[in-house]
Amino acid sequence: MRLHKQALCLASILAFGPALATAQDTNPLNWESVPELDDQITMKIGHSVNMEWSSHTATLKRFAELVAIYTHNEIKPEIFPGAQLGGEREMVQQARQGALHVTLPATNNIAALAPSLNVFILPYLATSTEQVNYLQDEITPFLVPRVIEEAGVRIVGWENSGWRAFFYKSDKPIEKPADLEALKMRVPPNPIMIATYEAWGGNPTPIAWAELYNALQQGVVEGGDNPVTDVIGMKFNEVINRMTTFHYTILTHPIVVSERWFQRLSEEHQNAILRAGKEATDYIRWWQPLDEANWWDKAREAGVEITAIENEDEWLEKARAIWPDYYEVIGDDGEEVANKALEILDSFSGKP
């Protein structure tokens, strides 16, 4: 009973939002210290990166903690980081089967199994973080049943890792598309992302994330694009010397739950999962920009030269020109889905 009251108290505190919640000391019901109860349900969570420095970590720890709180410890989370359970696509397949309950794949990776999510990969779909957040909130209810049908998982929230920036080894900065011609750049194995580089006149080379440091070190590629957190967190600054910032796409990760597992839960537990997903999304949108600023400081301290592209018109024009050729990658109604996203963004008008 005492623990039950404690859980309700913490739930009430956290309901007021991240700013108040972060003022608390160590939560006695965090994901690692949830006590064992009779008939407790295990929630198995897998993701692909290191536990110590990523926004994946912050998102999934908060999600797991909130699920424990809102179910009064009736669901006990277990987190398996660092691709212990396989690659991102492999973990989505496990979630489809119900063997894994929650995972956090990059949108460009889960899109191979849930094509509808390729709408988020269209280059220059949105050009500000606020637009991306608004689009996610407004279009996700439309996408949820499609993604359940396509991949067998349910989107319950989002993590944004930040805008992808070029990182590379070169004597001169990337400032215009023509500057890519002399560089071999790593891209994820996503057809829209590959086509975007080709539209800019670049030399895209699909390479697995786990192999990228060695590929940079050996000169197989000279660079790629990722948020600064990943670039410096993975110590790529040891093998590159420059970064260039622009706004062609944010690296996003949906929090996805196995639909097979979700449907076996009680309605009360389902509601707790959905609430935790929304609040974890709100939390990481507050936390990630603060964390990212620290990583840019670390990049500068490491001697990385940073260039900002001030006028992105040429980049945007060339990138958006590929859209009609890749609507079918989103689905048979890909153009309609893209137009729906644009209509939502047209209604944004700077809303907070």
C-alpha positions as a printed NumPy array, in Angstrom:
array([[  0.   ,   0.   ,   0.   ],
       [  2.839,   2.339,   0.876],
       [  4.488,   1.729,  -2.499],
       [  1.163,   2.171,  -4.252],
       [  0.679,   5.602,  -2.65 ],
       [  4.249,   6.535,  -3.52 ],
       [  3.624,   5.656,  -7.143],
       [  0.475,   7.757,  -7.246],
       [  2.323,  10.693,  -5.708],
       [  5.12 ,  10.509,  -8.246],
       [  2.631,  10.16 , -11.073],
       [  0.93 ,  13.363,  -9.949],
       [  4.253,  15.2  ,  -9.785],
       [  5.348,  14.057, -13.238],
       [  2.018,  15.004, -14.765],
       [  2.989,  18.655, -14.33 ],
       [  5.769,  18.222, -16.908],
       [  9.518,  17.844, -17.372],
       [ 10.598,  21.064, -15.678],
       [  9.084,  20.033, -12.344],
       [  9.92 ,  16.357, -12.681],
       [ 13.622,  17.01 , -13.189],
       [ 13.74 ,  18.908,  -9.905],
       [ 13.236,  15.627,  -8.054],
       [ 16.027,  13.516,  -6.607],
       [ 16.609,   9.973,  -7.88 ],
       [ 13.22 ,   8.434,  -8.552],
       [ 12.767,   5.36 ,  -6.306],
       [ 10.777,   3.761,  -9.115],
       [ 13.262,   4.212, -11.942],
       [ 13.522,   1.513, -14.584],
       [ 16.336,  -0.324, -12.782],
       [ 14.81 ,  -0.44 ,  -9.303],
       [ 11.204,  -1.46 ,  -9.889],
       [ 10.472,  -4.089,  -7.22 ],
       [  9.276,  -7.538,  -8.24 ],
       [  5.611,  -8.312,  -7.668],
       [  3.467, -11.394,  -8.175],
       [  2.067, -11.736, -11.719],
       [  4.264,  -8.863, -12.899],
       [  4.491,  -8.241, -16.656],
       [  7.97 ,  -7.829, -18.127],
       [  8.376,  -5.098, -20.749],
       [ 11.465,  -5.928, -22.817],
       [ 13.004,  -2.828, -24.443],
       [ 15.793,  -2.931, -27.026],
       [ 17.725,  -0.21 , -28.828],
       [ 20.876,   0.113, -30.865],
       [ 23.168,   2.63 , -29.196],
       [ 25.278,   3.122, -26.092],
       [ 23.337,   3.71 , -22.862],
       [ 25.552,   6.459, -21.523],
       [ 25.343,   9.416, -23.875],
       [ 22.47 ,   9.207, -26.302],
       [ 19.038,  10.787, -26.339],
       [ 17.825,   7.228, -27.017],
       [ 18.85 ,   6.523, -23.441],
       [ 17.09 ,   9.529, -21.966],
       [ 13.911,   8.736, -23.91 ],
       [ 13.686,   5.062, -23.075],
       [ 14.65 ,   5.47 , -19.424],
       [ 11.93 ,   8.08 , -18.997],
       [  9.396,   5.953, -20.902],
       [ 10.244,   2.862, -18.842],
       [ 10.078,   4.794, -15.587],
       [  6.689,   6.287, -16.409],
       [  5.238,   2.924, -17.426],
       [  6.34 ,   1.514, -14.061],
       [  4.801,   4.461, -12.211],
       [  1.505,   4.527, -14.107],
       [  0.986,   0.756, -13.785],
       [  1.944,   0.776, -10.061],
       [  4.884,  -1.545, -10.889],
       [  2.604,  -4.108, -12.528],
       [  4.798,  -3.735, -15.635],
       [  8.535,  -4.1  , -14.982],
       [ 10.838,  -2.733, -17.726],
       [ 14.13 ,  -4.265, -18.845],
       [ 16.341,  -2.255, -21.23 ],
       [ 18.844,  -3.903, -23.595],
       [ 21.025,  -1.205, -25.221],
       [ 23.91 ,  -1.341, -27.693],
       [ 22.235,  -3.64 , -30.266],
       [ 22.405,  -6.574, -27.844],
       [ 19.232,  -7.917, -29.437],
       [ 20.256,  -7.193, -33.037],
       [ 20.107,  -4.348, -35.519],
       [ 17.221,  -1.889, -35.661],
       [ 15.32 ,  -3.636, -38.436],
       [ 15.861,  -6.96 , -36.705],
       [ 14.44 ,  -5.574, -33.458],
       [ 11.365,  -4.259, -35.287],
       [ 10.844,  -7.772, -36.664],
       [ 11.134,  -9.153, -33.134],
       [  8.549,  -6.615, -31.98 ],
       [  6.227,  -7.668, -34.814],
       [  6.422, -11.219, -33.466],
       [  5.961, -10.124, -29.846],
       [  9.386, -11.372, -28.744],
       [ 10.473,  -7.764, -28.071],
       [  7.989,  -5.298, -26.624],
       [  9.457,  -1.826, -27.248],
       [ 12.169,  -0.479, -29.527],
       [ 13.374,   2.861, -30.882],
       [ 14.527,   2.526, -34.507],
       [ 15.659,   5.373, -36.732],
       [ 12.761,   6.366, -38.971],
       [ 14.873,   5.691, -42.073],
       [ 15.485,   2.119, -40.846],
       [ 11.957,   1.189, -39.787],
       [ 10.721,   2.669, -43.09 ],
       [ 12.06 ,  -0.438, -44.829],
       [  9.311,  -2.348, -42.974],
       [  6.797,   0.504, -42.603],
       [  6.981,   2.418, -45.925],
       [  4.48 ,   5.06 , -44.786],
       [  7.184,   6.499, -42.51 ],
       [  9.247,   7.443, -45.56 ],
       [  7.14 ,  10.601, -45.607],
       [  9.422,  11.888, -42.822],
       [ 12.505,  11.15 , -44.962],
       [ 11.485,  13.467, -47.81 ],
       [ 14.306,  16.04 , -47.805],
       [ 13.351,  19.529, -46.673],
       [  9.842,  18.438, -45.736],
       [ 10.224,  20.676, -42.67 ],
       [ 12.941,  23.19 , -41.909],
       [ 12.608,  23.817, -38.162],
       [ 12.446,  21.616, -35.085],
       [  9.108,  23.158, -34.132],
       [  7.665,  22.19 , -37.521],
       [  8.887,  18.603, -37.134],
       [  7.357,  18.299, -33.657],
       [  4.046,  19.732, -34.882],
       [  3.981,  17.402, -37.882],
       [  4.686,  14.363, -35.712],
       [  1.875,  15.246, -33.325],
       [ -0.66 ,  15.924, -36.079],
       [  0.112,  13.128, -38.559],
       [  0.884,  10.257, -36.163],
       [ -2.792,   9.359, -35.505],
       [ -3.172,   8.942, -39.281],
       [  0.007,   6.845, -39.505],
       [ -0.588,   4.554, -36.511],
       [ -3.005,   2.091, -38.201],
       [ -0.894,   2.092, -41.375],
       [  2.287,   1.235, -39.474],
       [  0.478,  -1.471, -37.478],
       [ -0.628,  -3.011, -40.779],
       [  2.806,  -2.657, -42.371],
       [  5.168,  -3.581, -39.536],
       [  3.054,  -4.908, -36.678],
       [  4.128,  -2.15 , -34.282],
       [  2.328,   0.839, -32.769],
       [  3.873,   4.309, -32.563],
       [  3.358,   5.688, -29.031],
       [  5.856,   8.569, -29.095],
       [  8.897,  10.134, -30.721],
       [ 12.527,  10.935, -30.023],
       [ 14.342,  13.531, -32.126],
       [ 18.15 ,  13.37 , -32.006],
       [ 18.685,  16.678, -33.816],
       [ 19.347,  17.923, -37.329],
       [ 21.657,  15.811, -39.43 ],
       [ 24.858,  17.732, -40.182],
       [ 27.663,  16.854, -42.565],
       [ 30.787,  15.53 , -40.865],
       [ 33.857,  14.943, -43.012],
       [ 37.596,  15.137, -43.535],
       [ 38.565,  17.815, -46.041],
       [ 40.793,  20.812, -46.577],
       [ 37.775,  23.   , -47.317],
       [ 34.233,  23.228, -45.968],
       [ 31.052,  22.012, -47.626],
       [ 29.031,  25.12 , -48.467],
       [ 27.257,  24.316, -51.74 ],
       [ 26.116,  21.061, -53.398],
       [ 29.059,  21.076, -55.828],
       [ 31.4  ,  20.666, -52.842],
       [ 30.123,  17.096, -52.4  ],
       [ 31.515,  15.96 , -55.747],
       [ 34.994,  15.372, -54.333],
       [ 33.821,  13.434, -51.267],
       [ 32.582,   9.896, -50.74 ],
       [ 29.846,  10.237, -48.125],
       [ 28.265,   7.488, -46.068],
       [ 24.465,   7.331, -46.145],
       [ 22.004,   4.939, -44.489],
       [ 20.595,   2.307, -46.855],
       [ 17.431,   4.307, -47.534],
       [ 16.48 ,   4.981, -51.181],
       [ 15.274,   8.551, -50.576],
       [ 18.44 ,   9.506, -48.691],
       [ 20.647,   7.996, -51.383],
       [ 18.701,   9.836, -54.098],
       [ 19.026,  13.106, -52.179],
       [ 22.818,  12.908, -52.261],
       [ 22.735,  12.018, -55.943],
       [ 20.542,  15.062, -56.614],
       [ 23.215,  17.207, -54.983],
       [ 25.879,  15.628, -57.211],
       [ 27.398,  13.662, -54.344],
       [ 28.824,  10.152, -54.088],
       [ 26.608,   8.331, -51.562],
       [ 27.961,   5.075, -50.154],
       [ 25.612,   2.965, -47.998],
       [ 27.533,   1.646, -44.978],
       [ 26.237,   0.124, -41.76 ],
       [ 26.487,   2.426, -38.748],
       [ 28.594,  -0.06 , -36.782],
       [ 31.19 ,  -0.104, -39.573],
       [ 31.413,   3.647, -40.071],
       [ 34.32 ,   4.543, -37.758],
       [ 36.601,   2.035, -39.475],
       [ 35.383,   3.162, -42.891],
       [ 36.293,   6.759, -42.035],
       [ 39.627,   5.73 , -40.564],
       [ 40.552,   3.696, -43.651],
       [ 39.337,   6.305, -46.139],
       [ 36.547,   4.135, -47.563],
       [ 34.415,   7.259, -47.078],
       [ 35.382,  10.81 , -46.136],
       [ 32.248,  11.628, -44.199],
       [ 28.503,  11.371, -43.789],
       [ 25.689,  13.146, -41.96 ],
       [ 24.372,  12.706, -38.451],
       [ 23.465,  14.841, -35.432],
       [ 26.469,  16.21 , -33.547],
       [ 25.64 ,  14.013, -30.545],
       [ 26.3  ,  10.879, -32.6  ],
       [ 29.341,  12.328, -34.337],
       [ 31.2  ,  13.321, -31.184],
       [ 29.72 ,  10.597, -28.988],
       [ 31.111,   7.989, -31.402],
       [ 34.47 ,   9.821, -31.431],
       [ 34.329,  10.496, -35.167],
       [ 36.213,  13.707, -34.367],
       [ 39.305,  11.465, -34.25 ],
       [ 38.973,  10.752, -37.978],
       [ 37.227,  13.89 , -39.357],
       [ 38.024,  17.582, -39.029],
       [ 34.911,  19.462, -40.195],
       [ 31.144,  19.664, -39.808],
       [ 28.586,  21.684, -41.784],
       [ 25.139,  22.472, -40.405],
       [ 21.956,  22.74 , -42.465],
       [ 18.312,  21.635, -42.24 ],
       [ 17.517,  18.946, -44.752],
       [ 16.264,  16.377, -42.24 ],
       [ 16.128,  15.605, -38.531],
       [ 17.138,  12.177, -37.28 ],
       [ 13.934,  10.903, -35.697],
       [ 13.094,   7.685, -33.867],
       [  9.532,   6.553, -33.17 ],
       [  8.925,   4.802, -29.852],
       [  7.239,   1.646, -31.141],
       [  5.447,  -1.037, -29.156],
       [  4.713,  -4.56 , -30.332],
       [  1.056,  -4.535, -31.362],
       [  0.741,  -8.236, -30.579],
       [  1.94 ,  -7.59 , -27.009],
       [ -0.046,  -4.357, -26.666],
       [ -3.32 ,  -6.104, -27.499],
       [ -2.701,  -8.647, -24.743],
       [ -2.544,  -5.895, -22.107],
       [ -5.49 ,  -4.669, -20.074],
       [ -7.087,  -1.386, -21.114],
       [ -5.592,   0.239, -17.999],
       [ -2.102,  -0.9  , -18.973],
       [ -2.6  ,   0.171, -22.581],
       [ -3.563,   3.652, -21.425],
       [ -0.481,   3.761, -19.208],
       [  1.731,   2.861, -22.192],
       [  0.135,   5.576, -24.341],
       [  0.428,   8.181, -21.59 ],
       [  4.075,   7.279, -20.959],
       [  4.82 ,   7.543, -24.677],
       [  3.377,  11.039, -24.921],
       [  5.1  ,  12.265, -21.784],
       [  8.442,  10.737, -22.785],
       [  8.076,  12.608, -26.093],
       [  7.409,  15.883, -24.287],
       [ 10.353,  15.261, -21.986],
       [ 12.885,  14.551, -24.72 ],
       [ 11.774,  17.612, -26.705],
       [ 12.749,  19.663, -23.668],
       [ 15.909,  17.701, -22.823],
       [ 17.479,  17.102, -26.255],
       [ 18.207,  20.725, -27.306],
       [ 19.91 ,  21.386, -23.958],
       [ 22.02 ,  18.265, -24.35 ],
       [ 22.824,  19.01 , -28.001],
       [ 24.246,  22.431, -27.126],
       [ 26.774,  20.694, -24.881],
       [ 27.82 ,  18.393, -27.726],
       [ 28.455,  21.346, -30.034],
       [ 30.708,  22.763, -27.325],
       [ 32.526,  19.426, -27.184],
       [ 32.934,  19.464, -30.977],
       [ 34.59 ,  22.879, -30.843],
       [ 36.791,  21.816, -27.938],
       [ 37.876,  18.799, -30.002],
       [ 39.031,  21.143, -32.785],
       [ 36.262,  20.392, -35.275],
       [ 35.757,  23.317, -37.678],
       [ 32.053,  24.113, -37.985],
       [ 30.456,  25.816, -40.987],
       [ 26.818,  26.913, -41.169],
       [ 25.114,  27.051, -44.571],
       [ 23.378,  30.415, -44.482],
       [ 21.38 ,  30.12 , -47.726],
       [ 19.936,  26.664, -48.346],
       [ 17.887,  27.518, -51.44 ],
       [ 20.012,  25.484, -53.871],
       [ 20.12 ,  22.512, -51.505],
       [ 16.35 ,  22.65 , -51.026],
       [ 15.528,  23.052, -54.724],
       [ 17.664,  20.102, -55.817],
       [ 16.489,  17.874, -52.97 ],
       [ 12.77 ,  18.544, -53.327],
       [ 13.018,  17.846, -57.068],
       [ 13.35 ,  14.11 , -56.306],
       [ 10.041,  13.9  , -54.43 ],
       [  7.816,  12.813, -57.359],
       [ 10.175,   9.945, -58.164],
       [  9.901,   8.567, -54.626],
       [  6.246,   8.949, -53.689],
       [  5.808,   5.241, -54.472],
       [  8.363,   4.407, -51.749],
       [  5.838,   5.813, -49.245],
       [  3.015,   3.714, -50.723],
       [  0.531,   3.59 , -53.569],
       [ -0.942,   6.804, -52.169],
       [  2.464,   8.303, -51.426],
       [  1.736,  11.627, -53.093],
       [ -1.448,  12.02 , -51.055],
       [  0.445,  11.226, -47.837],
       [  3.112,  13.803, -48.733],
       [  0.436,  16.385, -49.495],
       [ -1.249,  15.626, -46.172],
       [  2.065,  16.347, -44.422],
       [  2.433,  19.608, -46.341],
       [ -1.112,  20.661, -45.438],
       [ -0.339,  20.064, -41.776],
       [  2.833,  22.114, -42.05 ],
       [  0.916,  24.895, -43.821],
       [ -1.319,  25.089, -40.739],
       [  1.654,  25.365, -38.381],
       [  2.13 ,  29.145, -38.582],
       [  4.697,  29.226, -35.806],
       [  2.542,  27.547, -33.168],
       [  4.657,  26.702, -30.078]])
